[in-house]
Short mmCIF file of C-alpha atoms and ligand atoms in Angstrom, two decimals:
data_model
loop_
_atom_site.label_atom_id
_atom_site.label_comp_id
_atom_site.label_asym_id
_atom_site.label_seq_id
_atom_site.Cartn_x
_atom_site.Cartn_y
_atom_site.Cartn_z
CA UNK A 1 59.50 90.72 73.58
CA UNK A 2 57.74 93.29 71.73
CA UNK A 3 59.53 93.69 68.24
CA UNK A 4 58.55 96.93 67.51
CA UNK A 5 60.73 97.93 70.78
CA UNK A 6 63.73 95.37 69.34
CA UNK A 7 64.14 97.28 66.02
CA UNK A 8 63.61 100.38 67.57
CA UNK A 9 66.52 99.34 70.03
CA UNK A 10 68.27 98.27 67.07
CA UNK A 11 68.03 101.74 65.23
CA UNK A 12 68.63 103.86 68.09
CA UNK A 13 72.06 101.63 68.82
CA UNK A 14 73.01 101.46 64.78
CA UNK A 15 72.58 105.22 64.59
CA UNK A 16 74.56 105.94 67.27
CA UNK A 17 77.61 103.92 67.01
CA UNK A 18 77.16 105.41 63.43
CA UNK A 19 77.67 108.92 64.25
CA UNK A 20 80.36 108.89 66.49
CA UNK A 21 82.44 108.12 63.55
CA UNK A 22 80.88 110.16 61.27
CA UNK A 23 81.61 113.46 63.60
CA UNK A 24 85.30 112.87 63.84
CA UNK A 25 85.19 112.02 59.62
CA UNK A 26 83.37 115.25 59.49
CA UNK A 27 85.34 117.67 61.84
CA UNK A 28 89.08 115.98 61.02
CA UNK A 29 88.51 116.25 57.07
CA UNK A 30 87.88 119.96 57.89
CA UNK A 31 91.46 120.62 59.79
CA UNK A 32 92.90 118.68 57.37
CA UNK A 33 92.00 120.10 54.35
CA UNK A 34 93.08 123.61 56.39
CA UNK A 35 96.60 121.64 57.25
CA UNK A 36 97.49 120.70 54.12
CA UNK A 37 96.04 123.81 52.05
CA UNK A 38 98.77 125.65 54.59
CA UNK A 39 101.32 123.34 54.07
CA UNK A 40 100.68 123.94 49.91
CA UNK A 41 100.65 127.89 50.18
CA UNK A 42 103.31 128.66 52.92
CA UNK A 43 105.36 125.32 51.90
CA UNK A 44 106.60 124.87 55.64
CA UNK A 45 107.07 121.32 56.58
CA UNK A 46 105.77 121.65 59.78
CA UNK A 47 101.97 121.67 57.78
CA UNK A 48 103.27 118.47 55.81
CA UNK A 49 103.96 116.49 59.23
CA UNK A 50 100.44 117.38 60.71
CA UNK A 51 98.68 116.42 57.92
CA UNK A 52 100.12 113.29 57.39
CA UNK A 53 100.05 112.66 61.29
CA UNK A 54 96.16 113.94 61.53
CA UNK A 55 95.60 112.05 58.06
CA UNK A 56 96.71 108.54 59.44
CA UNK A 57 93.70 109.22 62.32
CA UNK A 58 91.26 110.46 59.89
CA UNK A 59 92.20 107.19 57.97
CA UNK A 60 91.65 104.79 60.44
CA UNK A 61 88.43 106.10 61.49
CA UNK A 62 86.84 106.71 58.33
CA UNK A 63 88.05 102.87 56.93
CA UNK A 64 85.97 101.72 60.41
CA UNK A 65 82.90 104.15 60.13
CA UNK A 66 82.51 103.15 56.71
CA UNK A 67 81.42 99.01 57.76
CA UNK A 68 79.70 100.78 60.60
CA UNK A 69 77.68 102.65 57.87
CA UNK A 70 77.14 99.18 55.70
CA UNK A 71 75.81 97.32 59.06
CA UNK A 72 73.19 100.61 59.31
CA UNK A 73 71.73 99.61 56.11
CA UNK A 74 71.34 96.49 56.40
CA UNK A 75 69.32 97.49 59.39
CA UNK A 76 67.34 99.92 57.94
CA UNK A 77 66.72 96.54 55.03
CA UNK A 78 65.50 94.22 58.03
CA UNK A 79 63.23 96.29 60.11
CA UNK A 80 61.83 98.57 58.36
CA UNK A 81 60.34 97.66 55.33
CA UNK A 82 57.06 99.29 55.96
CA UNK A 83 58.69 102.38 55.89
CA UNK A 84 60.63 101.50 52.66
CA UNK A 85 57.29 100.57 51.20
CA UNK A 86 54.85 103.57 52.15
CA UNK A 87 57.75 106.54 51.52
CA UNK A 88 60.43 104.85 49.49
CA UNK A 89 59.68 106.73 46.70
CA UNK A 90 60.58 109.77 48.70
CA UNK A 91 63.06 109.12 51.01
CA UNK A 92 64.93 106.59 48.92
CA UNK A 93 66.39 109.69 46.77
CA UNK A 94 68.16 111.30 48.96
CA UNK A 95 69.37 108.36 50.89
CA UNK A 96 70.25 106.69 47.43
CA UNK A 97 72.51 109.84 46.66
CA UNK A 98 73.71 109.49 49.98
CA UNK A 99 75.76 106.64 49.68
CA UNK A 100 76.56 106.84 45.76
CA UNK A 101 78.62 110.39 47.42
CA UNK A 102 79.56 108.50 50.76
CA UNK A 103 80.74 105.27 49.28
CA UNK A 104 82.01 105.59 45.97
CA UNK A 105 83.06 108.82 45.64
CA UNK A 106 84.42 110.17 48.89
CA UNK A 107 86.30 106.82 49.16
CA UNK A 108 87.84 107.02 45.35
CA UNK A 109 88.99 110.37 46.06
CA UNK A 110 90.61 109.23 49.62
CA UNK A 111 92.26 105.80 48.25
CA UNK A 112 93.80 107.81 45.62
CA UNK A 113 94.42 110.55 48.40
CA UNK A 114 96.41 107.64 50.72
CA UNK A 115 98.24 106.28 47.73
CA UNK A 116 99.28 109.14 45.97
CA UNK A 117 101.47 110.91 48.36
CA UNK A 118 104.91 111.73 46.60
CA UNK A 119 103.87 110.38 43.55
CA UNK A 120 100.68 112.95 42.36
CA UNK A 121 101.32 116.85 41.84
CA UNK A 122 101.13 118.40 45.31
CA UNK A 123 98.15 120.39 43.60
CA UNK A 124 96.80 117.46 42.55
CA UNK A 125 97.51 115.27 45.98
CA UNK A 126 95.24 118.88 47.70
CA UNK A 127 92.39 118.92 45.38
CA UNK A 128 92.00 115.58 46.14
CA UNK A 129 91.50 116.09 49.82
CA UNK A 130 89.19 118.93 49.09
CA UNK A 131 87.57 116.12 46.75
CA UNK A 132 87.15 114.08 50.30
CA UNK A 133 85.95 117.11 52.41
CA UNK A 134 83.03 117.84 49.84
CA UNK A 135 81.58 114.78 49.22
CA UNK A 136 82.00 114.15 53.13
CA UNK A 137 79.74 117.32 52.99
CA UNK A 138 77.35 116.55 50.80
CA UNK A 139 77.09 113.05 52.38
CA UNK A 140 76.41 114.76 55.52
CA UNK A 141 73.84 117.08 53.46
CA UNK A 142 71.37 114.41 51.73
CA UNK A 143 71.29 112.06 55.15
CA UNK A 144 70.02 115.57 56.70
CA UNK A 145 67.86 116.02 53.93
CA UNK A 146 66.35 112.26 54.51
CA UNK A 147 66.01 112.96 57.89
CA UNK A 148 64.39 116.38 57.84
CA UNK A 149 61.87 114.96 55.54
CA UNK A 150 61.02 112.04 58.47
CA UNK A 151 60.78 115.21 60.84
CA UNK A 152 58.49 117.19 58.76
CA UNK A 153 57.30 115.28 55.28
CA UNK A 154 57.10 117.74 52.46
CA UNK A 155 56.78 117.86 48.46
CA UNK A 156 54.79 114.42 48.41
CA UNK A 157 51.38 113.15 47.55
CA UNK A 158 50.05 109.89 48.37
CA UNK A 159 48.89 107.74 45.41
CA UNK A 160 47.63 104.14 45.77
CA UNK A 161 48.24 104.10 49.95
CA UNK A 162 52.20 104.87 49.19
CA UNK A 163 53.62 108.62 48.67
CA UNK A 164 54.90 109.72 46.13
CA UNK A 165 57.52 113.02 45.76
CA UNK A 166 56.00 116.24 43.83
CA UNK A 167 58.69 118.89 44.80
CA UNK A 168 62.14 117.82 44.43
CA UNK A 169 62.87 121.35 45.53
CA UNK A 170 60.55 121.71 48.60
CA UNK A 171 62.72 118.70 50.51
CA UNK A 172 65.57 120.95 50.13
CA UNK A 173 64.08 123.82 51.87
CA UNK A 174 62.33 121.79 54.48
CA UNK A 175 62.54 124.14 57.45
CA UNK A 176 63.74 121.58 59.59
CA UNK A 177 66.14 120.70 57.54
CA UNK A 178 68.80 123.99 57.55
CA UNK A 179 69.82 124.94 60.95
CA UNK A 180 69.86 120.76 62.13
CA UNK A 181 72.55 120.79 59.44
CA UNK A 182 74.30 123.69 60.23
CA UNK A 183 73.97 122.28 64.04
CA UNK A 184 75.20 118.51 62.94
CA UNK A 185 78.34 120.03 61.16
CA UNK A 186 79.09 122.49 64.21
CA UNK A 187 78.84 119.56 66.19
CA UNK A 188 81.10 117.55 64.16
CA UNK A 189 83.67 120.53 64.38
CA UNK A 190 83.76 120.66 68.18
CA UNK A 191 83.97 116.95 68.13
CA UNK A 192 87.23 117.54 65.81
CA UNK A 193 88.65 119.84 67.05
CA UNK A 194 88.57 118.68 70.66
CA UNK A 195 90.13 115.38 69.51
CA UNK A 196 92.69 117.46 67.78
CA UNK A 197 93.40 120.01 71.47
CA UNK A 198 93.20 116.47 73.27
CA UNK A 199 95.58 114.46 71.82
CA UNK A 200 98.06 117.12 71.10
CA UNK A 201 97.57 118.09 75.31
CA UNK A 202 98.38 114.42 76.07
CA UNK A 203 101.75 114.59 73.87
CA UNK A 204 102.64 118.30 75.41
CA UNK A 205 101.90 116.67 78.95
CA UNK A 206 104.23 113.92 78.26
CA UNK A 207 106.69 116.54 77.05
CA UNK A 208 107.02 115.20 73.73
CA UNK A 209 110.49 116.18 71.61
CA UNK A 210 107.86 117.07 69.13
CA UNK A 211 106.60 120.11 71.65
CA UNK A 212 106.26 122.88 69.09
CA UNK A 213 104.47 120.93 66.12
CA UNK A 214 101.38 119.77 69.32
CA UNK A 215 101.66 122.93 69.96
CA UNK A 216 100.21 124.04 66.86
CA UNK A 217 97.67 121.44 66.67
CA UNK A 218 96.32 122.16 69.98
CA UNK A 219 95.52 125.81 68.64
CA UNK A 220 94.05 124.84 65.90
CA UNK A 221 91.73 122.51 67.57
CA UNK A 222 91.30 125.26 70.62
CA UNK A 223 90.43 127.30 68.11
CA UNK A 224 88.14 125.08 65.97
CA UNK A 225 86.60 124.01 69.14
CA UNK A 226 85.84 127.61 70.35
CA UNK A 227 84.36 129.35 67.18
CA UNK A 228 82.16 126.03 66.42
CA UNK A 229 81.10 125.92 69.65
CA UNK A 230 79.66 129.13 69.11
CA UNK A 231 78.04 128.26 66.19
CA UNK A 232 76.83 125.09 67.79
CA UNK A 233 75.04 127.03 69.87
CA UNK A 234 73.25 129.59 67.52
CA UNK A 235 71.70 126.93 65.30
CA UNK A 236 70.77 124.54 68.55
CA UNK A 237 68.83 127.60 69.51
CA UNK A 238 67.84 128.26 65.69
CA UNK A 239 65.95 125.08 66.07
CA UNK A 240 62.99 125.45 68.84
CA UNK A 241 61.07 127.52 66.31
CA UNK A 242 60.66 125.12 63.35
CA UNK A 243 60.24 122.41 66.26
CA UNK A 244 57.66 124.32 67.91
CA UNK A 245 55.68 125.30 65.13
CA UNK A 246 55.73 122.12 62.65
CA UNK A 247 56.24 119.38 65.66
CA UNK A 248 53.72 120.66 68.12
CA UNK A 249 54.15 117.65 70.37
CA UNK A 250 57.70 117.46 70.99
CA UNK A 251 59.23 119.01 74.21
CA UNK A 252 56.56 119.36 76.46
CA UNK A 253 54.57 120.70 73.14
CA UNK A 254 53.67 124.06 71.13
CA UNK A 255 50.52 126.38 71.07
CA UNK A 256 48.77 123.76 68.71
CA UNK A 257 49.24 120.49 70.17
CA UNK A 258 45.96 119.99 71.42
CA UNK A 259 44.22 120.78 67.98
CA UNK A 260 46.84 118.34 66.27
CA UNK A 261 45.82 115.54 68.83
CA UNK A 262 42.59 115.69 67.75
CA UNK A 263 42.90 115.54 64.08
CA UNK A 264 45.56 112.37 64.53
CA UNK A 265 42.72 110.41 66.59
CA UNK A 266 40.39 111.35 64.12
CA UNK A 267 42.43 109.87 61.33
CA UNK A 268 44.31 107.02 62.98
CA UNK A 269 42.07 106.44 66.05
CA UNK A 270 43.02 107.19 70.05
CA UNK A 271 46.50 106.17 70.98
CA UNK A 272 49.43 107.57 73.00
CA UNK A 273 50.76 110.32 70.60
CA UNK A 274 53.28 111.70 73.02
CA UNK A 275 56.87 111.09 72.95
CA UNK A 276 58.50 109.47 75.94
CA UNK A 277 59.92 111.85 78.41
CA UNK A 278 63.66 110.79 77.79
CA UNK A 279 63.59 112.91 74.74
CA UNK A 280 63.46 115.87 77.27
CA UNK A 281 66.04 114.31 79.12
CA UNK A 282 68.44 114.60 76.43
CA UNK A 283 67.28 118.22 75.60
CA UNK A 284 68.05 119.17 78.61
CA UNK A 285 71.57 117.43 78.73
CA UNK A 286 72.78 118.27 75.59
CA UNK A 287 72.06 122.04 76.14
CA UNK A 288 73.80 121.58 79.61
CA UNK A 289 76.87 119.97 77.97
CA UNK A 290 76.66 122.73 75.27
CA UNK A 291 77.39 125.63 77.72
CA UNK A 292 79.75 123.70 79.73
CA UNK A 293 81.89 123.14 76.37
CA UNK A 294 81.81 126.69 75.60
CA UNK A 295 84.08 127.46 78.13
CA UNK A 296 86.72 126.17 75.61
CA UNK A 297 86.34 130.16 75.18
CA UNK A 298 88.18 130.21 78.04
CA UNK A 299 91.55 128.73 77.29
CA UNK A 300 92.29 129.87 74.71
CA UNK A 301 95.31 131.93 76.49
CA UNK A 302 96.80 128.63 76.15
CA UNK A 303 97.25 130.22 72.57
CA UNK A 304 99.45 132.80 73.55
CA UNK A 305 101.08 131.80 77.03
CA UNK A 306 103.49 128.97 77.16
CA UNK A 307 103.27 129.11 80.31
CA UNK A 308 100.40 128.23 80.97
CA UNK A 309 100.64 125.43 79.10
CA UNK A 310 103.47 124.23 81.55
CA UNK A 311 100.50 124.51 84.44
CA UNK A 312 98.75 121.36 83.06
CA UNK A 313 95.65 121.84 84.51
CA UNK A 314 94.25 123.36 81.35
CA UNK A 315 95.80 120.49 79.49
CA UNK A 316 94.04 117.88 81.64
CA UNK A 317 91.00 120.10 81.16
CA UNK A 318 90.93 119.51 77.53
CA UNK A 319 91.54 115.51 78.20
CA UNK A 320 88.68 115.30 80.44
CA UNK A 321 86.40 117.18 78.57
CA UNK A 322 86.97 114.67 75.05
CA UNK A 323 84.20 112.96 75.43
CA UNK A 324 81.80 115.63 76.03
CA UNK A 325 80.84 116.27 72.56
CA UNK A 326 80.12 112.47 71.91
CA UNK A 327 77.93 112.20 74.45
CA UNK A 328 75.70 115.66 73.64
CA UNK A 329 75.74 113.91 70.23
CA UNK A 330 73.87 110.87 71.11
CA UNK A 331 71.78 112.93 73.46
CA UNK A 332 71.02 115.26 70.53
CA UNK A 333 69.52 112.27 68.31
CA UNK A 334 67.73 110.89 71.42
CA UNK A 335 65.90 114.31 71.50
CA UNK A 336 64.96 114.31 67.85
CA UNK A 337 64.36 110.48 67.39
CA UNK A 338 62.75 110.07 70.35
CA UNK A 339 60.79 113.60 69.93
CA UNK A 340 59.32 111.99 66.91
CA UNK A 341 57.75 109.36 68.48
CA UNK A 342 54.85 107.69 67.80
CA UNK A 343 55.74 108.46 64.40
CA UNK A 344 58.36 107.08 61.60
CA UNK A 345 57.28 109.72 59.36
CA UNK A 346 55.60 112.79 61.40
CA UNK A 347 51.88 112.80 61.02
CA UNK A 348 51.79 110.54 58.39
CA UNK A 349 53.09 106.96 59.37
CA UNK A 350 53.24 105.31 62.42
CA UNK A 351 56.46 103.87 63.64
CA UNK A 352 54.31 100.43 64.57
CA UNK A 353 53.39 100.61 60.60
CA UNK A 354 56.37 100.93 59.29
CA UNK A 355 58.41 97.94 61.54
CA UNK A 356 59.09 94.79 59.48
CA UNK A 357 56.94 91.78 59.99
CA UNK A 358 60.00 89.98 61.89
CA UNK A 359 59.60 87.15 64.49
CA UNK A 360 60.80 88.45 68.02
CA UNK A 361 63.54 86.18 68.13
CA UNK A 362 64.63 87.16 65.09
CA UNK A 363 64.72 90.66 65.46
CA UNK A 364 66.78 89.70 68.94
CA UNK A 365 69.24 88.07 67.04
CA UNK A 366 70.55 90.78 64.46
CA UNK A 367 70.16 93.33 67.39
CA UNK A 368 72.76 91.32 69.40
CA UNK A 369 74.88 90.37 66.40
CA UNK A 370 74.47 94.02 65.35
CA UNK A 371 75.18 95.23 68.76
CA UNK A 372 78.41 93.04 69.13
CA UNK A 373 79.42 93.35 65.61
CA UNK A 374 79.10 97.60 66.55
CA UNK A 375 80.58 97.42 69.63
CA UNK A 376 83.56 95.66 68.47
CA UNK A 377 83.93 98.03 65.37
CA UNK A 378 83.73 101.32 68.22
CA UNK A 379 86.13 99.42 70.33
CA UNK A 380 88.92 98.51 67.60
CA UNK A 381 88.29 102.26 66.53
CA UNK A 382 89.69 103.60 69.51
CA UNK A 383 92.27 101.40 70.52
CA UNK A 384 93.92 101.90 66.95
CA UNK A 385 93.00 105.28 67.12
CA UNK A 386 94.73 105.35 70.62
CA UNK A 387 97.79 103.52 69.44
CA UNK A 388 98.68 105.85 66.35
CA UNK A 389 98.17 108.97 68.50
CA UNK A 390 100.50 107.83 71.03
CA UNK A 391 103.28 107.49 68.63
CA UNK A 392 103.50 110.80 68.28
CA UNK A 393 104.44 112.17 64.77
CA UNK A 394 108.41 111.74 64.78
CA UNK A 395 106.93 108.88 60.90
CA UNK A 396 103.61 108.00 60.30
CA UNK A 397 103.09 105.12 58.15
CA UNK A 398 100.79 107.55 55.65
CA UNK A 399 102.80 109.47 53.48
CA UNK A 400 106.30 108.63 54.26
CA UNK A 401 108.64 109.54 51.61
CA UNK A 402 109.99 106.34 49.33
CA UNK A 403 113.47 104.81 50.69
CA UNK A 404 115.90 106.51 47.86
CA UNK A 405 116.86 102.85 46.83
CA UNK A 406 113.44 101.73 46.76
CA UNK A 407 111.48 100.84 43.54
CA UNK A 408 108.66 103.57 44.29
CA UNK A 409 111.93 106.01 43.88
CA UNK A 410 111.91 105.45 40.16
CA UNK A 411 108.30 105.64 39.48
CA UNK A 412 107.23 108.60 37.82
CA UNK A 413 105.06 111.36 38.72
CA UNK A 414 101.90 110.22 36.82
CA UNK A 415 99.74 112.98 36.43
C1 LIG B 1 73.31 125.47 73.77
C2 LIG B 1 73.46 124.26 73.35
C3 LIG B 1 72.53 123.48 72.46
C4 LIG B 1 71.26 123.75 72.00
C5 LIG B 1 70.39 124.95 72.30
C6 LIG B 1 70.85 122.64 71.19
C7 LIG B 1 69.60 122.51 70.57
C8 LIG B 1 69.15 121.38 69.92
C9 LIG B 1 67.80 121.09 69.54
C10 LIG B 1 66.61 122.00 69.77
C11 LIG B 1 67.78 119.86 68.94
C12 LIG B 1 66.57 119.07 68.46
C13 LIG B 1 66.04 119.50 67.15
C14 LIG B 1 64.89 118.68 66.70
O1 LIG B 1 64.36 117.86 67.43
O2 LIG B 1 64.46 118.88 65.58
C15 LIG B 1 69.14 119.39 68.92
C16 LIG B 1 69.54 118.20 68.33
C17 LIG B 1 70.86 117.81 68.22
N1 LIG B 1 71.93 118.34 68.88
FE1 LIG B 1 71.92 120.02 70.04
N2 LIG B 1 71.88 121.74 71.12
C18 LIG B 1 72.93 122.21 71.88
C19 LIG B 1 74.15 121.57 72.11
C20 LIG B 1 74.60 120.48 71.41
C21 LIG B 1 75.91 119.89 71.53
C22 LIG B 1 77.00 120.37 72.47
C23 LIG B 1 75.98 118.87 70.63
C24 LIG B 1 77.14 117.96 70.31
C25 LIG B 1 78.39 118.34 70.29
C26 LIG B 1 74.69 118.77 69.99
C27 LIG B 1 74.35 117.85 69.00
C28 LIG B 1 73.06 117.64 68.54
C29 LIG B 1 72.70 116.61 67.56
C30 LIG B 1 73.66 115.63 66.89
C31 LIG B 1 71.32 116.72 67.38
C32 LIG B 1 70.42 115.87 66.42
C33 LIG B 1 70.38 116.51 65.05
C34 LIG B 1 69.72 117.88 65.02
O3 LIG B 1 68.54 118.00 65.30
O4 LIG B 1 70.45 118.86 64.74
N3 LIG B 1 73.88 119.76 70.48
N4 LIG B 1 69.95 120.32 69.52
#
């Protein structure tokens, strides 16, 4: 087999396990920090139950993601060293800071998050979470940053065959770096917020004892849902015009295709320089999917009518339509990855340059260990995921107050 194709495989599969878990980290950090910043200001503890409910799922997920985020590079280690070699010196910044924020940060602040409840100041115990949301942010930020720079290279020079970054500044206002952002944290809203109206539907369905507190939580993700939806939408649209003007050959290609054609095969000789169809096919999808979810518009008199929560149907609705957002997602990436094809680094490295010199049977065997080691990471997400959320939030584990007799009892408050 072609091992160009095998890490390719390998990347699009690593990626995408990847960001399912990194859109629910993204769009549950978000509610939370809202949940518990309400549950500091009002003190009701209603806000104090949700949070710690939410915070167990957010837990779980994140604690998974992470390994799912160590197996990526290792990945991006094995197959692609040409690429590390020709724009390491670029990319490897941002991707550097990237997991300094992702790995040591945002995870100090959330250990100390988990283990401090009842023991830190409440103000402390909040900042902390805010501490969580940011650096989930900024995480978010610099990988968009790397990317965007694959999508349209900027602020280099090339020295010696290898390039080399001139403008720190001019990565950061990439044009195709700002609205994919603003569209990857949308989408990591709807994605959170639909989890959120979802699982609290399934309780209110099963007429939970706990009817008023899902209640709540399936407004807040209704809502959530609805205005990032919204915003999902502006920025997807926001995006054709850098795309079209600085990618000329993706989607069915811009006014100056042709002209860019002929400079490529002047530089790196004839070839195939258009991307496979299927990136099209997930345009086309993922805008599909993106109207359909913005009839989440359209319940939000479940907001208002308790009644119409007692019809169901809207409730089933919002079950059915979970896993909508995870698949636009993947179809999103397919239409930029795949857009970007023959390319690693737009118009300036080929994806066949910058593969690893791997045997084929080697590169088979980490993309099946990978692809098992993945799948079983996705698969133990959800099932734990499924389990917590079905026990409803009469005492999560996370949080619960110390036993009076117990030990922790006596402890201090420490800071
Ligand atoms: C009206 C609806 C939508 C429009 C117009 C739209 C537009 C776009 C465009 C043009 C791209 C490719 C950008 C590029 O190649 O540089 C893209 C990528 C993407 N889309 Fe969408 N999209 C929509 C809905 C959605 C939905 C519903 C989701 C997921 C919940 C989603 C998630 C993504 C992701 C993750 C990417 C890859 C990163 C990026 O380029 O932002 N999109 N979208």
């Amino acid at each position: 087999m072609d091992p160009l194709l095998l890490a390719r495989l390998q990347f699009a599969t690593t990626t995408s396990i990847h960001f399912l878990f990194v859109a629910v980290t993204l769009g549950l950090v978000t509610l939370l920090v809202g949940l518990q910043t309400a549950g500091y200001l009002t003190g009701k503890p209603v806000y104090e139950r949700l949070t710690r409910f939410w915070g167990q799922l957010y837990v779980i997920n994140y604690v998974l993601g992470i390994a799912t985020g160590i197996v990526m590079e290792f990945q991006f280690g094995l197959n692609w060293s040409g690429l590390s070699r020709y724009v390491g010196n670029v990319f490897g910044a941002p991707l550097a800071i990237e997991t300094l924020v992702a790995f040591f940060l945002e995870s100090t602040f959330l250990g100390m998050w988990i283990f401090g409840w009842h023991r830190l100041r409440r103000g402390v115990h909040l900042a902390l979470l805010w501490g969580v949301a940011i650096t989930a942010y900024a995480s978010a930020f610099w990988i968009m940053v790397a990317n965007a720079w694959l999508q349209n290279p900027v602020g280099y020079e090339v020295r010696d065959g290898v390039a080399h970054l001139t403008d720190f500044g001019a990565l950061l206002t990439n044009p195709t770096f700002g609205m994919a952002f603003g569209h990857v944290v949308s989408a990591g809203l709807v994605t959170g917020g639909l989890l959120m109206a979802a699982v609290s539907a399934w309780h209110l369905l099963r007429r939970t004892p706990d009817y008023a507190l899902f209640r709540t939580s399936l407004r807040l993700g209704l809502v959530t849902a609805a205005l990032s939806v919204s915003m999902l939408q502006g920025f997807g649209f926001a995006q054709f015009g850098p795309v079209a003007q600085l990618q000329p050959t993706k989607f069915g290609g811009g006014p100056d295709r042709d002209a860019l054609v002929t400079d490529w095969t002047a530089r790196f000789g004839p070839g195939d320089w258009e991307p496979p169809v299927l990136s099209n096919v997930g345009l086309g999808f993922m805008i599909l999917i993106g109207f359909t979810l913005g009839a989440v518009w359209l319940l939000l008199p479940l907001l208002w009518r308790d009644w119409i929560i007692r019809l169901k149907v809207p409730l089933w609705l919002i079950l059915l339509g979970l896993p909508l957002p995870f698949v636009a997602m993947l179809l999103g990436w397919i239409a930029r990855e795949v857009g970007r094809q023959p390319w690693a680094a737009y118009g300036l490295l080929p994806t066949a340059q910058a593969v690893s010199p791997v045997s084929p049977g080697l590169m088979l065997t980490s993309l099946i260990g990978f692809s098992l080691l993945l799948g079983a990471l996705a698969v133990t997400n959800w099932v734990l995921l499924a389990r917590h959320a079905a026990r409803g939030a009469h005492d999560p584990a996370l949080g619960r107050p110390p036993a009076p007799d117990s030990d922790a009892h006596h402890q201090p408050v420490f800071v």
